[in-house]
Tab-separated table of C-alpha atoms and ligand atoms in Angstrom:
chain	number	residue	atom	x	y	z
A	1	UNK	CA	0.253	0.007	0.135
A	2	UNK	CA	1.603	3.096	-1.241
A	3	UNK	CA	2.400	5.698	1.650
A	4	UNK	CA	0.163	8.835	1.441
A	5	UNK	CA	2.017	11.838	0.249
A	6	UNK	CA	4.082	13.623	3.083
A	7	UNK	CA	2.113	16.609	4.615
A	8	UNK	CA	3.248	19.760	3.516
A	9	UNK	CA	4.591	21.847	6.314
A	10	UNK	CA	4.683	25.461	6.042
A	11	UNK	CA	8.347	26.724	5.865
A	12	UNK	CA	8.484	28.535	9.338
A	13	UNK	CA	10.133	25.643	10.928
A	14	UNK	CA	12.305	22.972	9.531
A	15	UNK	CA	11.005	19.534	10.939
A	16	UNK	CA	13.547	17.527	13.064
A	17	UNK	CA	13.205	14.639	10.936
A	18	UNK	CA	14.726	16.771	7.757
A	19	UNK	CA	17.571	17.680	10.093
A	20	UNK	CA	18.362	14.240	11.179
A	21	UNK	CA	18.059	13.330	7.523
A	22	UNK	CA	20.630	15.834	6.515
A	23	UNK	CA	22.845	15.196	9.406
A	24	UNK	CA	22.973	11.464	8.819
A	25	UNK	CA	23.456	11.888	4.948
A	26	UNK	CA	26.701	10.538	3.138
A	27	UNK	CA	25.666	12.307	-0.240
A	28	UNK	CA	23.150	15.044	-0.823
A	29	UNK	CA	22.081	16.008	-4.074
A	30	UNK	CA	20.242	19.437	-4.794
A	31	UNK	CA	18.254	19.467	-7.835
A	32	UNK	CA	16.811	22.852	-8.965
A	33	UNK	CA	14.634	24.385	-11.568
A	34	UNK	CA	13.346	28.047	-12.307
A	35	UNK	CA	11.745	28.599	-9.025
A	36	UNK	CA	15.175	28.905	-7.381
A	37	UNK	CA	16.102	32.013	-9.476
A	38	UNK	CA	12.819	33.507	-9.076
A	39	UNK	CA	13.858	35.622	-5.999
A	40	UNK	CA	16.579	36.925	-8.099
A	41	UNK	CA	13.977	38.424	-10.257
A	42	UNK	CA	14.253	36.084	-12.969
A	43	UNK	CA	10.781	34.831	-14.633
A	44	UNK	CA	10.125	31.238	-14.351
A	45	UNK	CA	8.490	29.087	-17.256
A	46	UNK	CA	5.121	29.478	-15.638
A	47	UNK	CA	5.535	33.107	-15.595
A	48	UNK	CA	4.002	34.772	-18.878
A	49	UNK	CA	6.443	36.036	-21.390
A	50	UNK	CA	6.869	39.780	-21.526
A	51	UNK	CA	7.723	42.346	-24.314
A	52	UNK	CA	8.277	41.127	-27.876
A	53	UNK	CA	7.690	37.691	-26.816
A	54	UNK	CA	4.595	38.230	-24.544
A	55	UNK	CA	2.446	36.372	-27.356
A	56	UNK	CA	4.775	33.289	-27.384
A	57	UNK	CA	4.650	30.100	-25.072
A	58	UNK	CA	8.241	29.391	-24.240
A	59	UNK	CA	7.990	25.862	-24.922
A	60	UNK	CA	7.339	27.018	-28.620
A	61	UNK	CA	10.239	29.507	-28.634
A	62	UNK	CA	12.625	27.089	-27.019
A	63	UNK	CA	12.770	24.659	-30.231
A	64	UNK	CA	14.952	24.008	-33.338
A	65	UNK	CA	12.067	24.420	-35.429
A	66	UNK	CA	11.362	27.978	-33.884
A	67	UNK	CA	15.143	28.797	-34.602
A	68	UNK	CA	14.691	27.715	-37.970
A	69	UNK	CA	11.800	29.794	-38.643
A	70	UNK	CA	12.834	32.871	-37.209
A	71	UNK	CA	16.455	32.981	-35.934
A	72	UNK	CA	16.589	36.603	-35.055
A	73	UNK	CA	13.451	36.216	-32.765
A	74	UNK	CA	14.686	33.303	-30.824
A	75	UNK	CA	18.472	34.851	-30.778
A	76	UNK	CA	17.147	38.280	-29.627
A	77	UNK	CA	15.059	36.093	-26.779
A	78	UNK	CA	18.139	34.588	-25.518
A	79	UNK	CA	20.342	37.435	-25.559
A	80	UNK	CA	17.638	39.616	-23.506
A	81	UNK	CA	17.264	36.553	-20.946
A	82	UNK	CA	21.220	36.620	-20.735
A	83	UNK	CA	21.198	40.252	-20.057
A	84	UNK	CA	18.376	39.798	-17.362
A	85	UNK	CA	20.573	37.043	-15.757
A	86	UNK	CA	23.833	39.151	-15.732
A	87	UNK	CA	21.891	42.250	-14.006
A	88	UNK	CA	20.612	39.554	-11.639
A	89	UNK	CA	22.517	38.622	-8.150
A	90	UNK	CA	22.466	35.132	-6.527
A	91	UNK	CA	19.682	35.075	-3.729
A	92	UNK	CA	19.787	33.211	-0.237
A	93	UNK	CA	18.650	30.080	-1.781
A	94	UNK	CA	21.911	29.806	-4.339
A	95	UNK	CA	24.081	30.956	-1.340
A	96	UNK	CA	22.729	28.231	1.194
A	97	UNK	CA	23.106	25.728	-1.595
A	98	UNK	CA	26.692	26.839	-2.074
A	99	UNK	CA	27.253	26.748	1.713
A	100	UNK	CA	26.116	23.078	1.826
A	101	UNK	CA	28.843	21.952	-0.200
A	102	UNK	CA	31.131	22.511	3.110
A	103	UNK	CA	28.847	21.216	5.490
A	104	UNK	CA	28.009	17.746	4.328
A	105	UNK	CA	30.448	15.003	3.231
A	106	UNK	CA	29.290	15.123	-0.645
A	107	UNK	CA	27.013	17.583	-2.579
A	108	UNK	CA	26.178	17.292	-6.165
A	109	UNK	CA	23.983	20.279	-7.631
A	110	UNK	CA	21.833	19.487	-10.880
A	111	UNK	CA	20.072	22.093	-12.332
A	112	UNK	CA	17.538	22.579	-15.220
A	113	UNK	CA	18.536	26.264	-15.237
A	114	UNK	CA	20.496	27.807	-17.934
A	115	UNK	CA	21.596	30.837	-15.935
A	116	UNK	CA	25.106	30.841	-13.977
A	117	UNK	CA	23.359	31.912	-10.470
A	118	UNK	CA	24.509	28.999	-8.929
A	119	UNK	CA	28.197	29.285	-9.853
A	120	UNK	CA	28.152	33.012	-9.172
A	121	UNK	CA	27.037	32.183	-5.582
A	122	UNK	CA	29.827	29.681	-5.003
A	123	UNK	CA	28.864	26.229	-6.195
A	124	UNK	CA	31.298	24.150	-8.408
A	125	UNK	CA	30.750	21.113	-10.630
A	126	UNK	CA	27.031	22.078	-11.283
A	127	UNK	CA	25.575	19.928	-13.696
A	128	UNK	CA	23.612	21.966	-16.118
A	129	UNK	CA	21.073	19.234	-17.598
A	130	UNK	CA	19.714	21.870	-20.226
A	131	UNK	CA	22.702	23.491	-21.276
A	132	UNK	CA	23.731	27.270	-20.572
A	133	UNK	CA	23.206	31.142	-22.013
A	134	UNK	CA	27.130	31.197	-21.790
A	135	UNK	CA	28.125	28.361	-24.250
A	136	UNK	CA	26.891	29.536	-27.509
A	137	UNK	CA	27.980	27.120	-30.637
A	138	UNK	CA	27.459	26.909	-34.263
A	139	UNK	CA	24.539	25.225	-35.229
A	140	UNK	CA	26.175	23.215	-38.146
A	141	UNK	CA	29.759	22.487	-36.973
A	142	UNK	CA	28.991	22.928	-33.476
A	143	UNK	CA	32.224	24.640	-32.481
A	144	UNK	CA	31.973	26.827	-29.598
A	145	UNK	CA	31.650	30.571	-30.270
A	146	UNK	CA	32.995	33.382	-27.812
A	147	UNK	CA	30.369	35.179	-25.535
A	148	UNK	CA	31.101	39.007	-25.974
A	149	UNK	CA	32.240	40.450	-22.961
A	150	UNK	CA	29.861	42.590	-20.886
A	151	UNK	CA	25.970	42.602	-20.745
A	152	UNK	CA	24.258	42.472	-24.106
A	153	UNK	CA	22.910	45.853	-24.887
A	154	UNK	CA	19.230	44.673	-25.222
A	155	UNK	CA	16.284	47.044	-24.921
A	156	UNK	CA	13.900	46.293	-22.121
A	157	UNK	CA	11.174	44.966	-24.309
A	158	UNK	CA	13.568	43.091	-26.323
A	159	UNK	CA	14.299	42.738	-30.131
A	160	UNK	CA	14.583	40.724	-32.947
A	161	UNK	CA	18.442	40.220	-33.330
A	162	UNK	CA	20.532	38.115	-36.172
A	163	UNK	CA	22.671	35.707	-34.356
A	164	UNK	CA	26.243	35.902	-35.294
A	165	UNK	CA	27.995	33.786	-37.783
A	166	UNK	CA	30.619	30.765	-37.197
A	167	UNK	CA	33.953	31.980	-37.704
A	168	UNK	CA	34.777	28.517	-39.128
A	169	UNK	CA	31.850	27.587	-41.577
A	170	UNK	CA	30.014	30.735	-41.523
A	171	UNK	CA	26.662	29.233	-40.329
A	172	UNK	CA	24.386	30.747	-37.591
A	173	UNK	CA	25.457	30.892	-34.085
A	174	UNK	CA	22.911	28.962	-31.820
A	175	UNK	CA	22.452	29.365	-27.832
A	176	UNK	CA	24.132	26.457	-25.956
A	177	UNK	CA	20.904	25.160	-24.423
A	178	UNK	CA	18.851	22.002	-24.966
A	179	UNK	CA	15.638	22.849	-26.882
A	180	UNK	CA	12.445	20.857	-26.709
A	181	UNK	CA	12.831	17.841	-29.076
A	182	UNK	CA	16.637	17.770	-28.628
A	183	UNK	CA	18.362	14.823	-26.149
A	184	UNK	CA	20.113	15.996	-23.201
A	185	UNK	CA	23.906	15.863	-23.118
A	186	UNK	CA	24.841	12.521	-22.262
A	187	UNK	CA	27.959	13.823	-20.229
A	188	UNK	CA	25.395	15.646	-18.174
A	189	UNK	CA	22.258	13.401	-17.799
A	190	UNK	CA	24.398	10.259	-17.098
A	191	UNK	CA	26.519	11.858	-13.873
A	192	UNK	CA	23.156	13.398	-12.900
A	193	UNK	CA	21.318	9.812	-13.007
A	194	UNK	CA	24.230	8.096	-11.202
A	195	UNK	CA	23.945	10.955	-8.659
A	196	UNK	CA	20.274	10.500	-7.851
A	197	UNK	CA	20.589	6.744	-7.795
A	198	UNK	CA	23.488	6.951	-4.972
A	199	UNK	CA	22.375	9.625	-2.721
A	200	UNK	CA	20.863	9.489	0.759
A	201	UNK	CA	18.974	12.838	0.526
A	202	UNK	CA	17.623	14.806	-2.886
A	203	UNK	CA	16.290	18.403	-2.390
A	204	UNK	CA	14.052	19.243	-5.267
A	205	UNK	CA	13.901	23.044	-5.396
A	206	UNK	CA	11.681	25.260	-7.568
A	207	UNK	CA	10.818	22.763	-10.258
A	208	UNK	CA	7.193	21.912	-11.336
A	209	UNK	CA	8.539	18.600	-12.456
A	210	UNK	CA	6.721	18.426	-15.628
A	211	UNK	CA	9.977	18.496	-17.989
A	212	UNK	CA	11.253	15.117	-18.968
A	213	UNK	CA	13.658	13.300	-18.700
A	214	UNK	CA	14.911	15.749	-15.687
A	215	UNK	CA	11.670	15.288	-13.864
A	216	UNK	CA	11.871	11.560	-13.639
A	217	UNK	CA	15.096	12.117	-11.451
A	218	UNK	CA	13.564	12.678	-8.018
A	219	UNK	CA	11.128	9.500	-8.738
A	220	UNK	CA	14.678	7.480	-9.335
A	221	UNK	CA	16.280	8.958	-6.287
A	222	UNK	CA	13.167	7.631	-4.296
A	223	UNK	CA	12.856	4.480	-5.850
A	224	UNK	CA	16.685	4.093	-4.760
A	225	UNK	CA	15.478	4.811	-1.017
A	226	UNK	CA	16.763	8.561	-0.900
A	227	UNK	CA	14.565	11.008	0.990
A	228	UNK	CA	13.315	13.353	-1.517
A	229	UNK	CA	12.955	17.064	0.328
A	230	UNK	CA	10.822	19.148	-2.046
A	231	UNK	CA	11.044	23.153	-1.513
A	232	UNK	CA	8.196	25.054	-3.506
A	233	UNK	CA	5.499	27.405	-2.242
A	234	UNK	CA	3.073	25.354	-4.321
A	235	UNK	CA	2.219	21.534	-4.841
A	236	UNK	CA	3.393	19.726	-7.779
A	237	UNK	CA	3.422	16.082	-9.054
A	238	UNK	CA	6.503	15.418	-6.494
A	239	UNK	CA	4.262	15.682	-3.526
A	240	UNK	CA	3.608	12.076	-3.930
A	241	UNK	CA	6.960	10.871	-3.709
A	242	UNK	CA	8.463	13.670	-1.410
A	243	UNK	CA	9.278	12.268	1.889
A	244	UNK	CA	9.181	16.275	3.288
A	245	UNK	CA	7.293	19.028	1.354
A	246	UNK	CA	8.437	22.516	2.670
A	247	UNK	CA	6.152	24.998	1.378
A	248	UNK	CA	7.686	28.123	0.846
A	249	UNK	CA	10.167	30.499	-1.037
A	250	UNK	CA	13.614	28.515	-1.527
A	251	UNK	CA	15.393	31.776	-0.501
A	252	UNK	CA	13.509	31.636	3.091
A	253	UNK	CA	13.248	27.801	3.445
A	254	UNK	CA	16.870	27.180	2.522
A	255	UNK	CA	18.487	29.831	4.596
A	256	UNK	CA	16.462	28.700	7.494
A	257	UNK	CA	17.183	25.223	6.924
A	258	UNK	CA	21.248	25.910	7.033
A	259	UNK	CA	20.905	28.334	10.161
A	260	UNK	CA	18.506	25.759	11.942
A	261	UNK	CA	20.816	22.756	11.520
A	262	UNK	CA	24.229	24.556	11.454
A	263	UNK	CA	23.665	27.731	13.781
A	264	UNK	CA	27.392	28.708	13.804
A	265	UNK	CA	27.235	29.007	9.885
A	266	UNK	CA	26.787	32.837	8.759
A	267	UNK	CA	23.128	33.892	7.345
A	268	UNK	CA	23.355	33.301	3.686
A	269	UNK	CA	22.095	36.785	3.015
B	301	LIG	C1	13.902	15.102	-24.796
B	301	LIG	C2	16.411	24.989	-21.963
B	301	LIG	C3	14.486	13.128	-26.388
B	301	LIG	C4	15.846	25.936	-22.670
B	301	LIG	C5	14.421	23.356	-21.476
B	301	LIG	C6	7.890	12.254	-21.730
B	301	LIG	C7	6.503	12.741	-21.373
B	301	LIG	C8	6.114	13.882	-21.981
B	301	LIG	C9	6.931	14.579	-22.769
B	301	LIG	C10	8.327	14.302	-22.937
B	301	LIG	C11	8.526	13.055	-22.521
B	301	LIG	N1	9.949	13.175	-22.768
B	301	LIG	C12	10.498	14.175	-23.569
B	301	LIG	C13	9.170	14.767	-23.823
B	301	LIG	C14	9.314	15.986	-24.640
B	301	LIG	C15	9.597	16.988	-23.620
B	301	LIG	C16	8.902	17.452	-22.403
B	301	LIG	O1	9.108	16.941	-21.401
B	301	LIG	N2	7.830	18.141	-22.583
B	301	LIG	C17	7.198	18.651	-21.421
B	301	LIG	C18	6.638	19.960	-21.671
B	301	LIG	C19	5.755	17.803	-21.382
B	301	LIG	N3	11.037	16.944	-23.173
B	301	LIG	C20	12.077	17.078	-24.271
B	301	LIG	O2	11.968	17.661	-25.250
B	301	LIG	C21	13.564	17.036	-23.485
B	301	LIG	N4	14.050	16.189	-24.896
B	301	LIG	O3	13.195	14.327	-24.386
B	301	LIG	O4	14.831	14.445	-25.981
B	301	LIG	C22	13.554	12.981	-27.031
B	301	LIG	C23	13.399	13.981	-28.163
B	301	LIG	C24	12.064	13.918	-28.904
B	301	LIG	C25	11.208	13.253	-28.842
B	301	LIG	C26	11.448	12.326	-27.638
B	301	LIG	C27	11.978	12.427	-26.698
B	301	LIG	C28	14.193	18.340	-23.522
B	301	LIG	C29	13.655	19.213	-22.578
B	301	LIG	C30	14.634	20.610	-22.109
B	301	LIG	C31	13.766	21.771	-22.630
B	301	LIG	N5	14.833	22.966	-22.396
B	301	LIG	N6	15.447	24.651	-20.844
B	301	LIG	C32	15.668	27.415	-22.238
B	301	LIG	O5	15.704	27.389	-21.035
B	301	LIG	O6	15.046	28.111	-23.089
B	301	LIG	S1	13.379	23.171	-20.317
B	301	LIG	C33	13.019	24.417	-19.261
B	301	LIG	O7	11.437	24.227	-18.989
B	301	LIG	C34	13.836	24.569	-17.880
B	301	LIG	O8	15.119	24.346	-18.256
B	301	LIG	C35	12.983	23.497	-17.117
B	301	LIG	O9	13.533	22.169	-17.464
B	301	LIG	C36	11.386	23.450	-17.459
B	301	LIG	C37	10.757	24.800	-16.652
B	301	LIG	O10	10.629	24.078	-15.505
B	301	LIG	P1	10.736	24.618	-14.132
B	301	LIG	O11	12.316	24.789	-14.150
B	301	LIG	O12	10.377	23.655	-13.109
B	301	LIG	O13	10.228	26.082	-14.099
B	301	LIG	P2	8.679	26.406	-13.999
B	301	LIG	O14	8.468	27.493	-14.515
B	301	LIG	O15	7.901	24.974	-14.978
B	301	LIG	O16	7.897	26.105	-12.630
B	301	LIG	C38	8.521	26.857	-11.615
B	301	LIG	C39	8.328	26.282	-10.211
B	301	LIG	O17	9.026	27.028	-9.166
B	301	LIG	C40	6.938	26.270	-9.885
B	301	LIG	O18	6.476	24.858	-9.323
B	301	LIG	C41	6.875	27.234	-8.990
B	301	LIG	O19	5.700	27.038	-7.882
B	301	LIG	C42	8.202	27.235	-8.090
B	301	LIG	N7	8.477	28.492	-7.518
B	301	LIG	C43	8.113	29.618	-7.877
B	301	LIG	N8	8.762	30.769	-6.889
B	301	LIG	C44	9.559	29.832	-6.141
B	301	LIG	C45	9.354	28.499	-6.632
B	301	LIG	N9	10.044	27.632	-5.883
B	301	LIG	C46	10.713	28.315	-4.792
B	301	LIG	N10	11.074	29.228	-4.531
B	301	LIG	C47	10.552	30.431	-5.191
B	301	LIG	N11	10.649	31.581	-4.740
B	302	LIG	ZN1	30.539	26.222	-37.659
């Protein structure tokens, strides 16, 4: 008989059983989605698009077909998002996750996000399942293309922008992200899957867990006996497999969690 979903606890206190699970853990995995960057002012995929793209569905724009159809529309979208990320700063959730690395025997950070806020908060070896804004490449010969220094000079409402051309074969440069319908890089997905199947505790922070195969990872961890701790102000399909559902914004919950279990740690603010 399947255990009922773990009751959701408001983020005001961190349950003692969560503290124990973390203090006993040999290997902790942190899995994040767009919600972990929400408090840095980065829109999630659930949030409606704005400006030039307000009439578009992100799942339609983030496709090879959209880039073929209108490369300037898609490239403009990614340069505008890269600008927003470069203007943003890591929030207490990113900082708390980075500090976990020195508090638990082993930490693996896996993200669906294409921003660099985990790295800017101090996390290392972050597995980017869906690529990054900072790894553009040629859409024909796949050669990496240099990212111009400084913030992209994109208007607030965005604009259509022709992608640069490859210095080697002259074809268009594309964003270094995984689009819908494209397979995940094996050198990201394989170590991610290995980590979740060999961890004691897996945090799932700020993800709606609807995009596969990434969304399957917390289920795989639970299958292998790990305790899944979900951090999200809203319910998701993961409620069913989570051992703990901490309802609240990631910045507040993760900061409180660190200060509750490791009170000597400075606040991640
Ligand atoms: C593939 C990069 C092989 C680009 C992204 C099985 C079943 C059904 C469909 C499929 C399936 N297998 C494959 C598919 C198709 C598809 C898919 O899953 N579609 C979904 C929509 C049903 N998957 C793919 O295409 C994948 N490739 O499978 O290849 C293949 C190929 C062909 C055919 C079959 C198989 C590739 C998917 C990767 C696409 N690229 N990103 C870019 O960013 O532009 S996905 C992108 O969307 C993100 O990376 C992320 O993964 C996803 C958004 O989800 P979240 O991050 O969770 O964000 P979301 O906005 O949804 O939710 C935010 C959450 O945060 C909410 O719950 C909210 O409550 C919470 N929140 C808000 N504020 C806070 C907060 N939480 C905490 N604190 C806060 N303050
Ligand atoms: Zn090329």
